[in-house]
Tab-separated table of C-alpha atoms in Angstrom:
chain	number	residue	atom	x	y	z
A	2	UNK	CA	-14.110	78.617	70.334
A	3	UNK	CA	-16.846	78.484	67.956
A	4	UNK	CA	-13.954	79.114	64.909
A	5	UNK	CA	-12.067	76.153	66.120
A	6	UNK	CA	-14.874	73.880	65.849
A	7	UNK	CA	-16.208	75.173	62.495
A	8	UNK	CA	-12.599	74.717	61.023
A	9	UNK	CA	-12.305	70.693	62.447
A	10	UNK	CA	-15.504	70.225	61.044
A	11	UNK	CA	-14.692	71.371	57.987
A	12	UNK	CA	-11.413	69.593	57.793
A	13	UNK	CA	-13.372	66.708	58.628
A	14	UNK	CA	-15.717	66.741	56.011
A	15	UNK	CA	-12.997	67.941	53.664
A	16	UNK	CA	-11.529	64.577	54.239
A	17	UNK	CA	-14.531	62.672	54.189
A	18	UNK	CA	-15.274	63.977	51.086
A	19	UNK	CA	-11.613	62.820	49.854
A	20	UNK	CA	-11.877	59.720	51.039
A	21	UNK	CA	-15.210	58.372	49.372
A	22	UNK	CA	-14.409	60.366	45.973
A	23	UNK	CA	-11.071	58.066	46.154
A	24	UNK	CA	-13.259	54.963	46.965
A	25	UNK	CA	-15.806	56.153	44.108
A	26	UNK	CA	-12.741	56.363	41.849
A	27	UNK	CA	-11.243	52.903	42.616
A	28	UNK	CA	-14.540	51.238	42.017
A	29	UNK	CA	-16.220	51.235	45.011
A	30	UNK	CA	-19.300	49.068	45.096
A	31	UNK	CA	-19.068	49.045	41.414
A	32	UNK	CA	-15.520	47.385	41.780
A	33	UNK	CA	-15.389	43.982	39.780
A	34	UNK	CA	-13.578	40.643	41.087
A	35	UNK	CA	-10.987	39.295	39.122
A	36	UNK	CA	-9.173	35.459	38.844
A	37	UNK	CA	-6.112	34.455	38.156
A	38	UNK	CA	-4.615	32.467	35.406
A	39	UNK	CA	-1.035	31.435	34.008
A	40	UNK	CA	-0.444	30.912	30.624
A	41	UNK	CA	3.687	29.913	29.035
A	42	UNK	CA	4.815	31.808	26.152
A	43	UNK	CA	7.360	29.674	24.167
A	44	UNK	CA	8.677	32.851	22.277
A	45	UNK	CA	9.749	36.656	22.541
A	46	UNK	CA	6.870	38.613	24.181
A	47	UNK	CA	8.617	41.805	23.002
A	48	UNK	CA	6.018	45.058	22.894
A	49	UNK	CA	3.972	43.003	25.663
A	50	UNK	CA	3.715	45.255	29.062
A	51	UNK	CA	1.784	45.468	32.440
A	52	UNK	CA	-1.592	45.978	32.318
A	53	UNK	CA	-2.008	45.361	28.782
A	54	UNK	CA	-5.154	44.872	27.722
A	55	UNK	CA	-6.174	40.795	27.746
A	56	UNK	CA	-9.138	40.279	25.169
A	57	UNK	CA	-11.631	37.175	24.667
A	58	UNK	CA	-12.742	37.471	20.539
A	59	UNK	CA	-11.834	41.091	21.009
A	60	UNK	CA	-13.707	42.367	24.296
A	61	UNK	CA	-11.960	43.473	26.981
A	62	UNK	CA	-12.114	41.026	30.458
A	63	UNK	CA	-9.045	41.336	32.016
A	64	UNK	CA	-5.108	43.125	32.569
A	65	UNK	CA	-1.638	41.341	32.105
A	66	UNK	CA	-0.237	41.438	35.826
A	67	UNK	CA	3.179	39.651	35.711
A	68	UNK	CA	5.492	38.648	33.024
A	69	UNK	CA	8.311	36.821	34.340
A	70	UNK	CA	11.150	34.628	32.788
A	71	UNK	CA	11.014	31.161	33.485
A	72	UNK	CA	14.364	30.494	35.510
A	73	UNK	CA	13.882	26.843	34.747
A	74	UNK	CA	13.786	27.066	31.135
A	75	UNK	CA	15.029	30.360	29.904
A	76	UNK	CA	13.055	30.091	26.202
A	77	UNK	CA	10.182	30.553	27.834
A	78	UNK	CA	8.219	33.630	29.995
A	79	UNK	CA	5.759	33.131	32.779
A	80	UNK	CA	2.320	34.977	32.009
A	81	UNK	CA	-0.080	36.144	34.789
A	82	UNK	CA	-3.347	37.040	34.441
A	83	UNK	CA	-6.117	39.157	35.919
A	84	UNK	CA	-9.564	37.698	34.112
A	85	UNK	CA	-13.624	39.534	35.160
A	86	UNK	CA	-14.363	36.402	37.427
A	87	UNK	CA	-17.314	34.894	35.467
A	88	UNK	CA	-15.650	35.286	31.950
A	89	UNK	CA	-15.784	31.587	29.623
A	90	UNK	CA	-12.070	30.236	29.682
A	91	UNK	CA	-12.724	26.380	29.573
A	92	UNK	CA	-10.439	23.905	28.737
A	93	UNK	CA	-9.933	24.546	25.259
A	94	UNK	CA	-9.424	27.946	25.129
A	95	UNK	CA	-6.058	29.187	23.856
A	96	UNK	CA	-4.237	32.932	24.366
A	97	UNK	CA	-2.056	34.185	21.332
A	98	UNK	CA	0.089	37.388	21.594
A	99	UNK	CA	-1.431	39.701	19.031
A	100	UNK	CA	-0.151	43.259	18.239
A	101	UNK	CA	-3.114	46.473	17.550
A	102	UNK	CA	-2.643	48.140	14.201
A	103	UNK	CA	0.835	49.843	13.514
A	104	UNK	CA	1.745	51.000	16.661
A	105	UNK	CA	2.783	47.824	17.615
A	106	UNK	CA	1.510	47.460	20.933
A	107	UNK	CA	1.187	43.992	21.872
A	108	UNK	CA	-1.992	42.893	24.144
A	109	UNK	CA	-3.098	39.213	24.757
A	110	UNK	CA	-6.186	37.759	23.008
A	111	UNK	CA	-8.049	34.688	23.817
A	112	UNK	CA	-10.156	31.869	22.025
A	113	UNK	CA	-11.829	29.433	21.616
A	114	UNK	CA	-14.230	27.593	24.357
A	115	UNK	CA	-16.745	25.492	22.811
A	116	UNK	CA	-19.744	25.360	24.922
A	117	UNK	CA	-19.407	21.520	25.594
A	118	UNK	CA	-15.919	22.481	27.041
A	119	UNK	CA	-15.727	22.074	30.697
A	120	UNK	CA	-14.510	24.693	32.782
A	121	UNK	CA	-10.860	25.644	32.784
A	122	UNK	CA	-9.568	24.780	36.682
A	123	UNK	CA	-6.215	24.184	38.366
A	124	UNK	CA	-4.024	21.162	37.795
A	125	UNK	CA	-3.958	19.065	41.285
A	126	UNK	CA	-0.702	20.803	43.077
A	127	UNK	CA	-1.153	24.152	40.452
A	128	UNK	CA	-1.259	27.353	42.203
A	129	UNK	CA	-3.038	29.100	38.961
A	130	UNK	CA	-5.054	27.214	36.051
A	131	UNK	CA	-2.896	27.466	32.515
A	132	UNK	CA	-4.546	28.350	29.673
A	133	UNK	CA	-2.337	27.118	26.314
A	134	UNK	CA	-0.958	29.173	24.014
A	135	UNK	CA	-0.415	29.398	20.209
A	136	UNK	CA	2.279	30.792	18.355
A	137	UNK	CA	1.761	34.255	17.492
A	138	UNK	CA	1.506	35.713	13.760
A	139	UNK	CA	5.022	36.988	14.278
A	140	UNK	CA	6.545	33.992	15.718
A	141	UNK	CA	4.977	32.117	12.370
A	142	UNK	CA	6.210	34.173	10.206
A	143	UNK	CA	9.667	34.611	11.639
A	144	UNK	CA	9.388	30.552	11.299
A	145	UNK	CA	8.420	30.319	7.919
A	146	UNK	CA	10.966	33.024	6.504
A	147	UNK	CA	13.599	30.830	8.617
A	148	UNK	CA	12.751	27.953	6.702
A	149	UNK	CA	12.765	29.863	3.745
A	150	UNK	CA	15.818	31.936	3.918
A	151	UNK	CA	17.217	28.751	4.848
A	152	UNK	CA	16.167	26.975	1.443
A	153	UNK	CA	17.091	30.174	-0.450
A	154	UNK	CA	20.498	29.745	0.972
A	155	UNK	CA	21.169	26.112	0.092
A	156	UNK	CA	19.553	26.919	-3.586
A	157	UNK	CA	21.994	29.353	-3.428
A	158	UNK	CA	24.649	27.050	-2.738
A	159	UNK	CA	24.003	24.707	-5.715
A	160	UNK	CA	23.653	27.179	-7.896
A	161	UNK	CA	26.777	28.431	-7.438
A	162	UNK	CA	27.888	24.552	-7.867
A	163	UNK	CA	26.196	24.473	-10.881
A	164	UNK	CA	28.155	27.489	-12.148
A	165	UNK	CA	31.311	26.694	-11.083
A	166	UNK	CA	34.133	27.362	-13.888
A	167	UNK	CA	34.039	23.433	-14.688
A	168	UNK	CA	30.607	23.308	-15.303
A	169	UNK	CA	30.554	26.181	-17.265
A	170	UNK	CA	33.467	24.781	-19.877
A	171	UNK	CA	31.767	21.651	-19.759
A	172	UNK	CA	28.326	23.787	-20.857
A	173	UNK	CA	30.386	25.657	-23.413
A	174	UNK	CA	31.835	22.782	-25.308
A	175	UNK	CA	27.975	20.951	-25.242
A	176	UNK	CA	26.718	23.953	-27.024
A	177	UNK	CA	29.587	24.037	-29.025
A	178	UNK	CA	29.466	20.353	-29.492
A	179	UNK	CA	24.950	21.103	-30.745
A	180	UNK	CA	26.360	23.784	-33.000
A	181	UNK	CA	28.362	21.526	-34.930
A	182	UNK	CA	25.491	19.508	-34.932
A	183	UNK	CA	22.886	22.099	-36.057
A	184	UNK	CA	25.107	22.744	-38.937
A	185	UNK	CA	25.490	19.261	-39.817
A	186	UNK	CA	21.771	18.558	-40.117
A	187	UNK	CA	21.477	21.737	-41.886
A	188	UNK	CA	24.092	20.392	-44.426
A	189	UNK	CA	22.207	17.226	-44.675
A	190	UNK	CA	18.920	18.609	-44.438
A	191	UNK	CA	17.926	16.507	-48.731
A	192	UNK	CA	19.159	13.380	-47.237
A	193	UNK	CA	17.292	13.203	-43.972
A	194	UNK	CA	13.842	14.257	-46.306
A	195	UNK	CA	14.783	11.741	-48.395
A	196	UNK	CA	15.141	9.174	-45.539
A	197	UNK	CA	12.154	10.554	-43.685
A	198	UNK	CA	10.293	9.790	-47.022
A	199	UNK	CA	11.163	6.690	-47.817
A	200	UNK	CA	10.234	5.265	-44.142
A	201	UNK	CA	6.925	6.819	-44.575
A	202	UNK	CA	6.592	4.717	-48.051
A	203	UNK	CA	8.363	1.961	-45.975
A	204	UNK	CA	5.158	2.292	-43.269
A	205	UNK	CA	2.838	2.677	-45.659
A	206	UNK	CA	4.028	-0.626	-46.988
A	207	UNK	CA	3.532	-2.555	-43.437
A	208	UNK	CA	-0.015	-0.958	-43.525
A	209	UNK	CA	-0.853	-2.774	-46.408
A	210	UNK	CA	1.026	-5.829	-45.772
A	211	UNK	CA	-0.562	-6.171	-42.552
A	212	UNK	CA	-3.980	-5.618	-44.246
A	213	UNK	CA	-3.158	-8.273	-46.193
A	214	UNK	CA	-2.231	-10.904	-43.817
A	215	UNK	CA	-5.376	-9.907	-41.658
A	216	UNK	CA	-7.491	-12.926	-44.015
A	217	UNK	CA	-4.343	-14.782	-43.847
A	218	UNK	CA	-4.866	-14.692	-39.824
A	219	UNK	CA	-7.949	-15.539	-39.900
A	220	UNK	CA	-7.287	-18.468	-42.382
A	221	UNK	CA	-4.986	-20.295	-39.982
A	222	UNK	CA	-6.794	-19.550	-36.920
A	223	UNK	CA	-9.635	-21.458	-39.143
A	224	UNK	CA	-7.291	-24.276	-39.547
A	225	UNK	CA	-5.999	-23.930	-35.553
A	226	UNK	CA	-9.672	-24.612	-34.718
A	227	UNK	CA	-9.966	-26.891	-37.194
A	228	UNK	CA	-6.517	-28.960	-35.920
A	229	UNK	CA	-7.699	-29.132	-32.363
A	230	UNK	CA	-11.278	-30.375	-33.558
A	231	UNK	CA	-9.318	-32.849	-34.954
A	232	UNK	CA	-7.456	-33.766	-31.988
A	233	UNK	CA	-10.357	-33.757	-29.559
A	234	UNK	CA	-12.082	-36.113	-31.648
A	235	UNK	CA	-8.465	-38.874	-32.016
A	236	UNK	CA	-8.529	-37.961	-27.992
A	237	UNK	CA	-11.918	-39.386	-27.747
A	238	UNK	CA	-11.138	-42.342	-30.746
A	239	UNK	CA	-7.875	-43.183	-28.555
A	240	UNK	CA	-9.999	-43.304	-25.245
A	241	UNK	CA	-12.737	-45.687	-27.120
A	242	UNK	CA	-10.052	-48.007	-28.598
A	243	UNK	CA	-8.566	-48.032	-25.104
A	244	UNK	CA	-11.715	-49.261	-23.693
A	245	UNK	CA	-12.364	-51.542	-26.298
A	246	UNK	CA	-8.667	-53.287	-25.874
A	247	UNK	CA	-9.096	-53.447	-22.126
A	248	UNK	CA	-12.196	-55.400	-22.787
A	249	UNK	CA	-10.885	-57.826	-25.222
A	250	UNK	CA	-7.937	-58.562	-22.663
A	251	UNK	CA	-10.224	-59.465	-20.239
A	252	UNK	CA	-12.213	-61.561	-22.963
A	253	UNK	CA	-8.285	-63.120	-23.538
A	254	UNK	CA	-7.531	-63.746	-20.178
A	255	UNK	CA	-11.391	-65.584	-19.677
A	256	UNK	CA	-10.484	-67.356	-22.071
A	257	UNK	CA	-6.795	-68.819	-21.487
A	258	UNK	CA	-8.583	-69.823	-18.036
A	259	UNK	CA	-11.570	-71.575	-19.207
A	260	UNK	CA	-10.512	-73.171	-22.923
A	261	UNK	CA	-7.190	-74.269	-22.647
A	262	UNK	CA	-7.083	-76.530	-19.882
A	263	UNK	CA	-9.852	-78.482	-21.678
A	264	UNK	CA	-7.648	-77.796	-24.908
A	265	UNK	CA	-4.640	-79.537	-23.518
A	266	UNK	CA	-6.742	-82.673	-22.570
A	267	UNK	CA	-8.283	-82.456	-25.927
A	268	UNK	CA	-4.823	-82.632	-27.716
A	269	UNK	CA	-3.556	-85.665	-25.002
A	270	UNK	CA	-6.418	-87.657	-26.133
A	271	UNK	CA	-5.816	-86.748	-29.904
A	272	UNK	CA	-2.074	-87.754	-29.601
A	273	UNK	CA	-2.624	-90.649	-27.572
A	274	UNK	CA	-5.767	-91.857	-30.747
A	275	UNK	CA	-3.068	-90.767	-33.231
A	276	UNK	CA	-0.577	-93.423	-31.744
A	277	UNK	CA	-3.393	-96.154	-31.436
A	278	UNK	CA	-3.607	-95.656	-35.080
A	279	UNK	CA	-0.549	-95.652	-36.731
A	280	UNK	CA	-0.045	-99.083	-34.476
A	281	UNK	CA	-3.056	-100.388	-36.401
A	282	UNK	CA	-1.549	-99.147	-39.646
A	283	UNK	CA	1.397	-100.978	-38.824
A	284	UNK	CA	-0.222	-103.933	-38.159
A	285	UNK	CA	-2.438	-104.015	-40.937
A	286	UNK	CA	0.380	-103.657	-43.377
A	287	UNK	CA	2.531	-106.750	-41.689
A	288	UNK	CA	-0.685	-107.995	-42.079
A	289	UNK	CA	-3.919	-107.442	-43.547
A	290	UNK	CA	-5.705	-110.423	-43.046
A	291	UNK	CA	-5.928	-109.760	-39.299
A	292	UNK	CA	-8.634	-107.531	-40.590
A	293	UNK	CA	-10.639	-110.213	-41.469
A	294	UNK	CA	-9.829	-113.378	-39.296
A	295	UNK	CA	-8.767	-111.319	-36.335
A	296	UNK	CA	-4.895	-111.592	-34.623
A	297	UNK	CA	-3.197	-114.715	-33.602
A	298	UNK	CA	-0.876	-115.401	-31.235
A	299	UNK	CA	2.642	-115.529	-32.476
A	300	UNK	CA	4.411	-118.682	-32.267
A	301	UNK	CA	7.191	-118.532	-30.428
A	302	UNK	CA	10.709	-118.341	-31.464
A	303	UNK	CA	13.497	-120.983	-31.105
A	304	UNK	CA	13.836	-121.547	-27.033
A	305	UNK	CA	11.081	-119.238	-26.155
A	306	UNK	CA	8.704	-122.394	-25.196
A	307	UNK	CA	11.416	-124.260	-23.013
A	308	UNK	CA	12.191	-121.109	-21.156
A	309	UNK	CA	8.313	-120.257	-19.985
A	310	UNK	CA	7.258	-121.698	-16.315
């Protein structure tokens, strides 16, 4: 009896014993809290596996615990996230799929979070918040080589345009064609220094000339000056003479209404004495002694008496 209950209690504590070294092993007190959070890959996540490591500037705070495909959208994968509950991610923190030196396994790696950021929560109707992502180093470069391999092919392209069999008889006649011409020049190689010196004589010529007609230049621009001088002054001459007229046409018109009125009446009475005395004349010649003795009255011709009243 006393075997039976020293083996239970053995088993017992045996068990015990198991159980809290499994507790002590899964964390136990020690054990840390994690949160959730969802970030969308637009690209391959190739190399990326469960429980990689996720790292914020390189430290360690949390696992990768789902990758999904996004049955909505096939070009991009659903990330999930187990993040040490207290660790930075704000609002402006983004996750980037980074690979660790050459043996190409691929672990997550976070950034940013300025300290003025607020904190990073779930969208209204979100289950998880969503941290952004970047595109990866790989994803770049597969980009950029796209691009270029892309260019390089359309270069490609045009070069073999360019060196199509046309084009390349075409080329072969022009440097046939500058051959010709090489020789040519070569042939006339006296007569082109002889024309090449006589247009340098032929410039040196137009430096002098225009040396010479710099005085010249200046001579007429002397006389230009001296021209509109000249005209400035007849401007002013003309404008003086113009007030001068206007004034004697006023004087002209003052006086055709003032003088002449009185000069008409002047000439009446003029005509009228000039009449007055060539009837005197006329009368002093018939006769003179009316001067003297004064006129009588003319007898009166046959019948002129019987026929007054």
């Amino acid at each position: 009896m006393n075997y039976t209950l020293v083996g239970a209690f053995v088993l017992t504590l045996g068990a015990a014993l198991i159980a809290v070294v499994l507790w002590l092993a899964s964390g136990g007190a020690l054990q840390k809290k994690y949160d959730l959070y969802q970030a969308i890959a637009d690209e391959s996540v190739a190399g990326l596996n469960l429980n990689a490591p996720v790292k914020y500037n390189g430290v360690d705070v949390g696992k990768v615990r789902q990758i999904r495909l996004d049955v909505g959208n096939p070009q991009r994968v659903n990330l999930l996230f187990a993040i040490e509950r207290g660790t930075p991610v704000k609002e402006d923190t983004v996750a980037v799929l980074k690979t660790q030196g050459l043996t190409g396994i691929a672990y997550v790696e976070l950034s940013g979070g300025t300290p003025a950021s607020p904190r990073l929560r779930a969208s209204a109707g979100g289950k998880y918040p969503v941290i952004r992502t970047t595109p990866s180093l790989s994803a770049r470069l597969e980009n950029v080589l796209t691009t270029v391999l892309a260019k390089l092919d359309s270069t490609s392209t045009h070069i073999d345009a360019i060196l199509s069999e046309a084009n390349q008889r075409a080329f072969t006649s022009a440097l046939a064609d500058m051959a010709v011409v090489a020789r040519t020049l070569a042939a006339r190689k006296d007569t082109i220094d002889a024309g090449l010196a006589d247009a340098a004589r032929t410039l040196s010529n137009t430096s002098r000339i225009t040396a010479q007609a710099a005085p010249v230049m200046e001579r007429i621009g002397r006389g230009a000056e001296a021209i509109e001088k000249m005209g400035n002054e007849v401007a002013q001459t003309s404008a003086t003479a113009g007030r001068t007229v206007n004034s004697v046409g006023a004087d002209v018109k003052r006086f055709g209404a003032e003088t002449l009125p009185e000069l008409e009446r002047l000439m009446g009475e003029m005509s009228l004495l000039s009449a007055s005395l060539r009837r005197l004349t006329e009368q002093t010649e018939r006769d003179p002694r009316g001067l003297l003795f004064g006129r009588k009255p003319v007898p009166d011709g046959p019948g002129e008496g019987a026929s007054r009243p």
